[in-house]
Amino acid sequence: MKPPRARRGGGRPTIADVARLAGVGAITVSRALREPERVSESLRQQIQRAVDELDYVPDPNARALASARAEVFGVLVPSLTNNVFAEVVRGVYDSLSDTHFRVQLGNTHYSAVEEVRLLQLFLSQRLGARMDPRSQRRLAGYRAAMEAARLFDPDLITTTPVPSSVTLGSDLFRGALAKMPSLDGVFCNNDDLALGVLFECHRASIAVPDRIGICGFNDFDMMQIAYPSVTSVRTHRYEIGRQAVVMAREAIAGMRLKNPIVDIGFELKLRDSTNRL
Amino acid sequence: MKPPRARRGGGRPTIADVARLAGVGAITVSRALREPERVSESLRQQIQRAVDELDYVPDPNARALASARAEVFGVLVPSLTNNVFAEVVRGVYDSLSDTHFRVQLGNTHYSAVEEVRLLQLFLSQRLGARMDPRSQRRLAGYRAAMEAARLFDPDLITTTPVPSSVTLGSDLFRGALAKMPSLDGVFCNNDDLALGVLFECHRASIAVPDRIGICGFNDFDMMQIAYPSVTSVRTHRYEIGRQAVVMAREAIAGMRLKNPIVDIGFELKLRDSTNRL
DNA sequence: CTGAAAGCGCTAACAG
DNA sequence: CTGTTAGCGCTTTCAG
């Protein structure tokens, strides 16, 4: 018979410690914590006291390993510095705050296969406004509306693989105006660009909205207070994150999703930048 | 003797499967994956082939449980929608991208004690500009500089518990100007406020910088392209995230940090908004 | 309602 | 350089 090996684990109390102190089996502690209603009132209190005294906190890794369930929400976003995605993440995060789920950012390490797939996905989404599927669909919507109004002219559209920014908005607008001096309105794929256009108008003393109308997309808070205030399309980003969590949890619970695709809607915020009197 | 229980685990291949296929011990597979140099070339290849064939991916939970090391970087930020913190997170994330570390956001579930502590920390940091320690230190710096120049006047300072925003900048500026019509410069605690001031100036036809000079803090990209461009203080947010990771990893590796406090520095970006000719 | 035993998948320790 | 053994801390299964 060999001597027992030295214990490896850190000093943290384990479920066994709690069980011993409470004078019950480990599994009862486990149950008391996860399904309190399945444990008698008295034992539950006894256990709670032991938990408090030892300051016991379950180990999520052991739990995940034993139950084969992770309680981790992976969130994959193309860009962390983009406010749009930051708000989606916040929606996800808040929706999970009352659960034991952890939020993990863009983990491509989980699966080698996923890693490649996601990497490609990432790459395919950040190379620029033109390739981003969301941008493409906005463009399609713009086109459809313009065609319906018999105003569509492909030459009026500018796309670029350069990442969107306020600076880019200024630059593109300057170029567009040079090519088409009679230009009298700009619909920007997002608010950054719209702000860039606005600043460029100030710089060049171009009256907004009288000479040039401006409309952005996303409706960041700033658009409302800009001078003049800028018309934009408000998307419900936070709600997207929230809904995503709701649906994911339903799916996890084995429920079949009634509406695998939810239309979160949007709002057109009409402001001064397009309000020609 | 009882019959063996049915296996529970999901269908995913385990390290034992790989070991069997490669004709080696499980621990050798483990080593081949984590410390390839400690395994002979030939076995390593054999193992790699088995890994590929089975599409084996190590279970991070089991790994964490067995090694008592987590490979998870917890990141706690006061606000996800604040660009400053988003960039810090990005710095953290990028610095970790070539490792197996996972990034986990503001996990307060890890420890009940921590949860309370962090919650309080969070609450204490987002209630408004005045309570934020960073803001306080900026204010202290401003005060020191003004006193050195014998220009300090407490009445010129406006603080508020309202969360910072562009709108707030407009509002505060309007109020300050009403109280002190001779006001000729504004140093804002952050760029949002500065932009609000700028827009308000446009709105009220106040010349910038001739009538009012404006300086922000953080130096978001927008400040450079705003009209007029806005002077600001650039902080190295991404670098903060990166450094934090470096230091954390050194600490994990058991190294004693030479400089537990690193001065990342800053840059004053002088622009048109304070450039009175 | 409670518990004992048997793993979950992996790695540290201890031998070769 | 490789393998054997004994857990990591929790939960599932099976049995009261």
XYZ file of C-alpha atoms (C1' of nucleotides) in Angstrom:
586
model
C 0.000 0.000 0.000
C 1.370 3.325 -1.066
C 1.056 6.509 0.889
C -1.604 8.857 -0.416
C -0.379 11.507 -2.763
C -0.316 15.096 -1.747
C -3.488 16.864 -2.600
C -3.132 19.105 -5.564
C -6.104 21.391 -5.488
C -5.965 24.919 -4.245
C -7.314 25.838 -0.862
C -10.843 26.467 -2.017
C -13.533 24.562 -0.201
C -15.191 21.833 -2.211
C -18.639 20.442 -2.195
C -17.348 17.633 -0.009
C -16.264 20.116 2.628
C -19.708 21.625 2.678
C -21.320 18.213 2.830
C -19.162 17.185 5.754
C -19.870 20.367 7.671
C -23.590 20.086 7.022
C -23.573 16.414 7.827
C -25.085 15.330 4.514
C -23.995 13.676 1.314
C -22.240 15.661 -1.368
C -25.014 15.082 -3.823
C -27.508 16.635 -1.490
C -25.469 19.798 -1.392
C -25.317 19.732 -5.145
C -29.060 19.413 -5.368
C -29.743 22.013 -2.728
C -27.818 24.463 -4.839
C -29.309 23.636 -8.197
C -32.820 22.404 -7.397
C -33.650 23.645 -3.936
C -37.224 22.400 -4.191
C -36.028 18.829 -4.265
C -34.386 19.090 -0.882
C -36.188 19.285 2.438
C -36.432 22.661 4.063
C -34.371 21.701 7.063
C -31.491 20.231 5.146
C -31.530 23.135 2.801
C -30.998 25.551 5.658
C -28.294 23.437 7.181
C -26.516 23.349 3.872
C -26.919 27.043 3.270
C -25.317 27.733 6.592
C -22.355 25.534 5.733
C -22.028 27.229 2.354
C -21.986 30.624 3.964
C -19.546 29.654 6.626
C -17.061 28.174 4.186
C -17.776 30.781 1.556
C -18.187 27.947 -0.882
C -18.463 28.658 -4.586
C -19.038 25.801 -7.028
C -16.315 25.200 -9.559
C -17.782 25.872 -12.989
C -15.260 23.629 -14.674
C -16.039 20.612 -12.586
C -19.698 21.284 -13.048
C -19.366 21.551 -16.791
C -17.284 18.436 -16.970
C -19.611 16.335 -14.898
C -22.811 17.531 -16.446
C -21.545 17.836 -19.986
C -23.215 21.201 -20.125
C -21.212 24.346 -20.307
C -23.208 27.374 -19.227
C -21.073 29.498 -21.407
C -22.418 31.816 -24.038
C -19.982 32.361 -26.828
C -20.352 35.694 -28.548
C -18.740 36.276 -31.884
C -18.512 39.799 -33.172
C -16.634 41.211 -36.135
C -15.439 44.192 -34.218
C -15.254 45.147 -30.605
C -14.595 48.796 -31.199
C -17.704 49.156 -33.248
C -20.443 50.580 -31.119
C -23.091 48.564 -32.874
C -21.595 45.281 -31.809
C -20.682 46.584 -28.414
C -24.353 47.223 -27.813
C -25.319 43.797 -29.039
C -22.841 42.317 -26.617
C -24.259 44.426 -23.864
C -27.722 43.116 -24.684
C -26.447 39.580 -24.488
C -24.639 40.276 -21.299
C -27.520 41.920 -19.508
C -29.909 39.172 -20.503
C -27.620 36.674 -18.930
C -26.850 38.575 -15.787
C -29.473 36.829 -13.713
C -28.285 33.385 -14.709
C -25.139 31.422 -14.122
C -24.128 31.691 -17.721
C -20.776 33.150 -18.480
C -20.131 35.289 -21.497
C -17.156 34.451 -23.596
C -15.909 36.550 -26.448
C -15.315 35.167 -29.896
C -13.732 31.953 -28.802
C -12.337 30.279 -31.841
C -10.330 27.848 -29.760
C -13.230 25.662 -28.897
C -13.156 23.701 -32.066
C -10.478 23.502 -34.687
C -13.065 23.269 -37.409
C -15.019 26.188 -36.082
C -11.857 28.158 -35.775
C -11.221 28.079 -39.470
C -14.820 28.658 -40.329
C -15.134 31.599 -37.977
C -11.874 33.081 -39.011
C -13.046 33.090 -42.576
C -16.315 34.525 -41.481
C -14.514 37.254 -39.603
C -12.248 38.028 -42.460
C -15.090 38.084 -44.885
C -16.968 40.536 -42.763
C -14.358 43.142 -41.905
C -12.636 43.784 -45.309
C -14.856 46.771 -45.905
C -18.313 48.266 -46.327
C -18.900 46.651 -49.655
C -18.376 43.070 -48.559
C -20.279 43.268 -45.360
C -23.560 41.452 -45.978
C -25.433 43.935 -43.863
C -24.153 46.752 -45.995
C -25.091 44.882 -49.122
C -28.619 44.506 -47.926
C -28.846 48.153 -47.041
C -27.674 48.929 -50.520
C -30.273 46.591 -51.965
C -32.961 48.334 -49.944
C -31.758 51.708 -51.110
C -31.748 50.534 -54.677
C -35.233 49.084 -54.482
C -36.601 52.289 -53.011
C -34.877 54.469 -55.553
C -35.988 52.316 -58.430
C -39.532 52.419 -57.216
C -39.246 56.184 -57.263
C -37.564 56.026 -60.673
C -34.570 57.818 -59.259
C -32.013 55.046 -59.281
C -28.674 55.902 -60.782
C -25.744 53.521 -60.152
C -23.267 56.347 -60.607
C -24.558 57.939 -57.475
C -23.359 55.034 -55.399
C -19.911 54.948 -53.894
C -18.530 51.845 -52.266
C -15.105 51.102 -50.943
C -13.287 48.288 -49.199
C -11.813 50.736 -46.702
C -13.222 50.369 -43.195
C -15.859 52.900 -42.423
C -14.918 55.969 -40.425
C -15.714 59.607 -40.010
C -12.664 60.470 -42.058
C -13.791 58.217 -44.845
C -17.156 59.967 -44.891
C -15.438 63.292 -45.429
C -13.245 61.908 -48.158
C -15.941 60.082 -50.063
C -18.233 63.060 -49.921
C -15.568 65.386 -51.241
C -14.968 63.016 -54.122
C -18.628 62.509 -54.876
C -19.307 66.208 -54.880
C -16.437 66.821 -57.270
C -17.777 64.212 -59.669
C -21.368 65.337 -59.391
C -21.639 68.983 -58.375
C -25.423 68.923 -58.457
C -25.520 66.374 -55.652
C -28.166 67.393 -53.164
C -28.464 64.506 -50.743
C -26.379 61.732 -49.196
C -27.577 58.457 -47.706
C -24.751 56.960 -45.719
C -24.341 53.337 -44.889
C -23.703 54.354 -41.305
C -23.503 57.252 -38.930
C -19.744 57.570 -38.985
C -19.852 58.345 -42.644
C -22.748 60.720 -42.170
C -20.864 62.654 -39.524
C -17.883 62.858 -41.807
C -20.126 64.322 -44.483
C -21.563 66.793 -42.007
C -18.147 67.972 -40.884
C -17.007 68.264 -44.469
C -20.025 70.421 -45.206
C -19.087 72.698 -42.334
C -15.547 72.853 -43.517
C -16.615 73.765 -47.026
C -19.426 76.009 -45.883
C -22.059 73.882 -47.544
C -25.481 74.465 -46.052
C -27.181 71.457 -44.483
C -29.923 70.605 -45.227
C -30.569 73.405 -47.714
C -27.797 72.552 -50.095
C -27.150 68.950 -49.061
C -29.396 66.568 -47.134
C -27.778 63.889 -44.989
C -29.076 60.599 -43.668
C -27.063 58.078 -41.659
C -27.673 54.586 -40.402
C -27.669 53.157 -36.859
C -28.701 56.309 -35.057
C -26.034 56.747 -32.461
C -26.874 59.204 -29.740
C -24.694 61.788 -31.291
C -26.858 62.174 -34.354
C -29.524 63.742 -32.304
C -27.352 66.445 -30.859
C -25.213 67.155 -33.876
C -25.735 70.486 -35.565
C -27.828 70.249 -37.512
C -29.240 67.055 -36.039
C -28.843 64.180 -38.440
C -31.583 61.931 -39.771
C -30.766 58.271 -39.246
C -32.199 54.787 -39.104
C -32.318 53.399 -35.622
C -31.680 49.686 -35.294
C -32.434 47.937 -32.068
C -29.035 46.552 -31.319
C -29.500 45.924 -27.664
C -32.719 44.128 -28.428
C -30.901 41.989 -30.956
C -28.545 40.777 -28.275
C -31.411 40.203 -25.906
C -33.477 38.269 -28.424
C -30.495 36.204 -29.412
C -30.125 35.075 -25.842
C -33.818 34.297 -25.501
C -33.774 32.189 -28.629
C -30.554 30.446 -27.740
C -31.934 29.513 -24.371
C -35.117 28.179 -25.881
C -33.084 26.102 -28.244
C -30.983 24.802 -25.385
C -34.106 23.892 -23.495
C -35.013 21.716 -26.441
C -37.813 23.931 -27.592
C -38.337 24.186 -31.263
C -38.106 27.812 -32.265
C -41.350 29.061 -33.688
C -39.679 31.929 -35.413
C -36.106 31.137 -36.237
C -35.905 34.564 -37.793
C -37.156 37.486 -35.787
C -37.703 40.865 -37.312
C -36.570 43.341 -34.713
C -37.663 46.232 -36.851
C -36.206 49.694 -37.077
C -37.203 53.331 -36.841
C -36.562 56.186 -39.170
C -35.534 59.195 -37.143
C -36.272 62.258 -39.206
C -34.166 65.207 -38.164
C -32.957 68.556 -39.384
C -30.328 67.273 -41.753
C -33.027 66.266 -44.227
C -35.646 68.757 -43.237
C -35.623 71.217 -46.080
C -38.192 73.857 -45.383
C -19.670 -7.492 -9.857
C -21.968 -4.983 -11.460
C -22.237 -4.357 -15.159
C -20.542 -1.164 -16.323
C -22.775 1.841 -16.571
C -23.704 3.270 -19.872
C -21.340 5.948 -21.025
C -22.704 9.422 -20.600
C -20.461 11.699 -22.531
C -21.421 13.165 -25.839
C -20.066 11.766 -29.060
C -16.930 13.848 -29.044
C -13.687 11.931 -29.216
C -11.602 11.990 -26.059
C -7.942 11.935 -25.464
C -8.234 8.213 -24.797
C -9.631 7.649 -28.270
C -6.691 9.445 -29.769
C -4.258 7.521 -27.600
C -5.785 4.223 -28.612
C -5.702 5.055 -32.295
C -2.135 6.270 -32.093
C -1.130 3.312 -29.975
C 0.269 5.374 -27.124
C -0.676 6.384 -23.611
C -3.125 9.147 -22.991
C -0.582 11.279 -21.211
C 1.673 11.181 -24.228
C -1.081 12.620 -26.328
C -1.611 15.262 -23.710
C 2.035 16.163 -23.775
C 2.314 16.076 -27.521
C -0.362 18.723 -27.626
C 0.931 20.991 -24.901
C 4.684 20.482 -24.962
C 5.535 18.951 -28.307
C 9.249 19.216 -27.671
C 8.997 16.678 -24.900
C 7.707 13.993 -27.229
C 9.716 12.183 -29.853
C 9.283 13.225 -33.424
C 7.845 9.926 -34.560
C 5.237 9.640 -31.853
C 4.306 13.237 -32.326
C 3.477 12.628 -35.949
C 1.544 9.474 -35.168
C -0.463 11.376 -32.622
C -1.049 14.319 -34.905
C -2.445 11.966 -37.493
C -4.833 10.431 -35.000
C -5.903 13.885 -33.843
C -6.621 14.927 -37.381
C -8.479 11.789 -38.225
C -10.740 11.975 -35.214
C -10.960 15.747 -35.371
C -10.116 15.757 -31.721
C -10.401 18.954 -29.716
C -9.378 18.998 -26.057
C -12.080 19.746 -23.561
C -11.128 23.010 -21.848
C -13.185 22.154 -18.781
C -11.503 18.867 -18.163
C -8.178 20.505 -18.742
C -8.916 23.292 -16.312
C -10.183 20.877 -13.726
C -7.232 18.573 -13.923
C -4.556 21.210 -14.079
C -6.183 23.623 -11.664
C -5.380 26.324 -14.148
C -8.040 28.050 -16.072
C -6.638 29.680 -19.194
C -9.372 32.189 -18.937
C -8.764 35.876 -18.813
C -11.521 37.680 -16.997
C -12.054 41.197 -18.168
C -14.065 43.576 -16.083
C -15.127 46.825 -17.604
C -17.538 49.453 -16.349
C -19.151 49.858 -19.716
C -19.176 47.919 -22.911
C -20.651 50.696 -24.972
C -17.916 53.064 -24.049
C -15.348 53.129 -26.796
C -12.533 53.583 -24.357
C -13.180 50.283 -22.690
C -14.020 48.562 -25.929
C -10.539 49.390 -27.112
C -8.990 48.123 -23.926
C -10.853 44.881 -24.404
C -9.651 44.698 -27.958
C -6.101 45.135 -26.742
C -6.561 42.322 -24.295
C -8.171 40.155 -26.877
C -5.563 40.646 -29.556
C -2.744 40.005 -27.130
C -4.280 36.704 -26.292
C -5.157 35.612 -29.785
C -2.047 33.505 -30.241
C -2.594 31.615 -27.017
C -5.175 29.211 -25.768
C -6.542 31.725 -23.353
C -10.188 32.482 -23.543
C -11.552 35.918 -22.835
C -14.445 36.168 -20.504
C -16.355 39.325 -19.837
C -17.000 40.734 -16.409
C -17.718 37.437 -14.779
C -19.084 38.142 -11.375
C -20.267 34.575 -10.968
C -16.886 33.208 -10.202
C -17.015 34.072 -6.577
C -19.898 35.219 -4.475
C -17.622 37.526 -2.563
C -16.172 38.965 -5.708
C -19.628 39.394 -7.093
C -20.620 41.795 -4.390
C -17.327 43.569 -4.466
C -17.370 43.984 -8.212
C -20.937 45.026 -8.311
C -20.135 47.784 -5.883
C -17.108 48.677 -7.892
C -19.237 48.851 -11.002
C -21.873 50.918 -9.344
C -19.301 53.224 -7.913
C -17.755 53.812 -11.272
C -20.754 54.433 -13.515
C -22.931 56.796 -11.398
C -21.328 59.734 -13.190
C -18.331 61.825 -14.172
C -17.741 63.173 -10.730
C -17.386 59.870 -8.955
C -15.283 58.159 -11.531
C -11.761 58.049 -10.097
C -10.281 58.667 -13.479
C -12.310 61.816 -13.815
C -11.277 62.907 -10.383
C -7.649 62.582 -11.276
C -8.129 64.504 -14.476
C -9.732 67.210 -12.439
C -6.841 67.160 -10.004
C -4.417 67.521 -12.885
C -6.397 70.409 -14.319
C -6.466 72.093 -10.946
C -2.750 71.691 -10.401
C -1.967 73.144 -13.795
C -4.321 76.048 -13.360
C -3.047 76.825 -9.919
C 0.500 76.801 -11.172
C -0.606 79.350 -13.738
C -2.490 81.264 -11.061
C -5.675 80.877 -13.054
C -7.575 78.440 -10.884
C -11.152 79.373 -10.116
C -13.435 76.692 -8.682
C -16.481 78.425 -10.090
C -15.297 77.582 -13.537
C -15.637 73.894 -12.877
C -18.842 72.027 -13.551
C -19.378 68.468 -12.417
C -22.432 66.300 -12.528
C -23.416 62.772 -11.636
C -25.166 62.361 -14.987
C -23.407 59.934 -17.325
C -21.308 61.692 -19.893
C -22.716 62.159 -23.352
C -22.691 64.512 -26.269
C -26.008 65.878 -25.140
C -24.676 66.570 -21.696
C -21.800 68.497 -23.214
C -24.230 70.775 -25.000
C -26.311 71.280 -21.898
C -23.466 71.968 -19.529
C -21.872 74.389 -21.906
C -25.063 76.318 -22.375
C -25.405 76.603 -18.627
C -21.806 77.583 -18.067
C -21.937 80.242 -20.716
C -25.067 81.735 -19.200
C -23.412 81.932 -15.797
C -20.144 83.257 -17.116
C -20.570 85.082 -20.406
C -16.881 85.907 -20.635
C -15.992 82.230 -20.864
C -13.424 81.753 -23.578
C -12.309 78.141 -23.281
C -13.589 74.731 -22.236
C -11.596 71.722 -21.108
C -13.858 68.699 -21.199
C -13.407 65.561 -19.206
C -13.910 63.585 -22.388
C -14.518 63.870 -26.081
C -18.238 63.302 -25.930
C -18.640 66.421 -23.900
C -16.285 68.317 -26.163
C -18.293 67.347 -29.215
C -21.439 68.463 -27.469
C -19.812 71.816 -26.824
C -18.731 72.050 -30.425
C -22.207 71.329 -31.731
C -23.671 73.798 -29.322
C -21.283 76.414 -30.590
C -22.415 75.732 -34.131
C -25.984 75.907 -33.067
C -25.470 79.238 -31.342
C -23.108 80.563 -33.985
C -20.247 80.864 -31.569
C -16.914 80.946 -33.327
C -14.482 78.184 -32.475
C -11.703 78.731 -31.615
C -11.889 82.516 -31.871
C -14.618 83.018 -29.335
C -14.371 79.701 -27.469
C -11.515 77.222 -27.371
C -12.311 73.535 -26.846
C -10.238 70.646 -25.581
C -11.473 67.097 -25.075
C -10.032 63.965 -23.557
C -9.421 60.518 -25.078
C -8.909 61.611 -28.651
C -11.362 59.514 -30.539
C -10.793 59.464 -34.274
C -13.638 61.824 -34.775
C -11.894 64.711 -33.087
C -9.429 64.912 -35.865
C -11.978 65.218 -38.593
C -14.504 67.357 -36.760
C -14.868 70.927 -37.951
C -12.978 72.574 -36.603
C -10.761 69.705 -35.530
C -10.744 69.356 -31.763
C -7.740 69.361 -29.501
C -7.698 66.350 -27.236
C -5.550 64.189 -25.022
C -4.828 60.817 -26.510
C -4.639 57.918 -24.114
C -3.235 54.620 -25.237
C -6.204 52.391 -24.524
C -5.253 49.510 -26.714
C -1.812 49.543 -25.186
C -3.360 49.452 -21.747
C -5.140 46.230 -22.605
C -1.999 44.808 -24.117
C 0.179 45.716 -21.166
C -2.380 44.340 -18.760
C -2.162 40.993 -20.474
C 1.616 41.018 -20.480
C 1.729 41.775 -16.797
C -0.936 39.277 -15.932
C 0.921 36.577 -17.786
C 4.154 37.410 -16.041
C 2.376 37.239 -12.730
C 0.863 33.904 -13.660
C 4.265 32.614 -14.621
C 5.344 33.402 -11.105
C 7.522 36.303 -12.070
C 7.654 39.184 -9.713
C 6.553 42.281 -11.534
C 9.300 44.824 -11.656
C 6.894 47.616 -12.301
C 3.508 46.876 -10.874
C 2.441 50.275 -12.147
C 3.249 51.123 -15.716
C 2.926 54.623 -17.042
C 1.533 54.230 -20.511
C 1.795 57.928 -21.141
C -0.387 60.159 -23.262
C -0.161 62.678 -26.054
C -1.613 66.125 -26.339
C -3.063 66.512 -29.798
C -3.169 70.186 -30.557
C -5.753 71.015 -33.176
C -7.766 73.882 -34.550
C -10.278 74.102 -31.750
C -7.673 75.729 -29.523
C -5.558 77.316 -32.206
C -6.345 80.975 -31.909
C -4.295 82.819 -34.459
C -36.246 12.868 -0.139
C -31.367 11.098 0.377
C -27.059 8.719 -0.596
C -23.089 5.561 -2.458
C -20.604 4.616 -6.258
C -18.952 5.613 -10.749
C -17.418 8.326 -13.868
C -16.902 13.203 -16.956
C -11.840 14.132 -19.766
C -7.767 15.545 -18.560
C -3.131 16.136 -16.233
C 0.237 16.025 -11.993
C 2.814 12.992 -9.690
C 5.604 9.255 -9.607
C 7.969 5.615 -11.815
C 10.545 3.534 -15.238
C 11.142 9.958 -23.555
C 6.933 7.187 -22.047
C 3.558 5.098 -19.113
C 0.751 4.059 -14.793
C -1.980 5.670 -11.322
C -4.679 8.731 -8.820
C -7.153 12.250 -8.563
C -9.336 17.532 -9.989
C -14.767 18.777 -8.060
C -18.930 17.879 -9.562
C -23.049 15.277 -11.195
C -25.212 11.213 -13.023
C -26.917 6.731 -12.308
C -28.915 3.505 -9.528
C -30.741 2.227 -5.016
C -32.869 2.873 -1.207
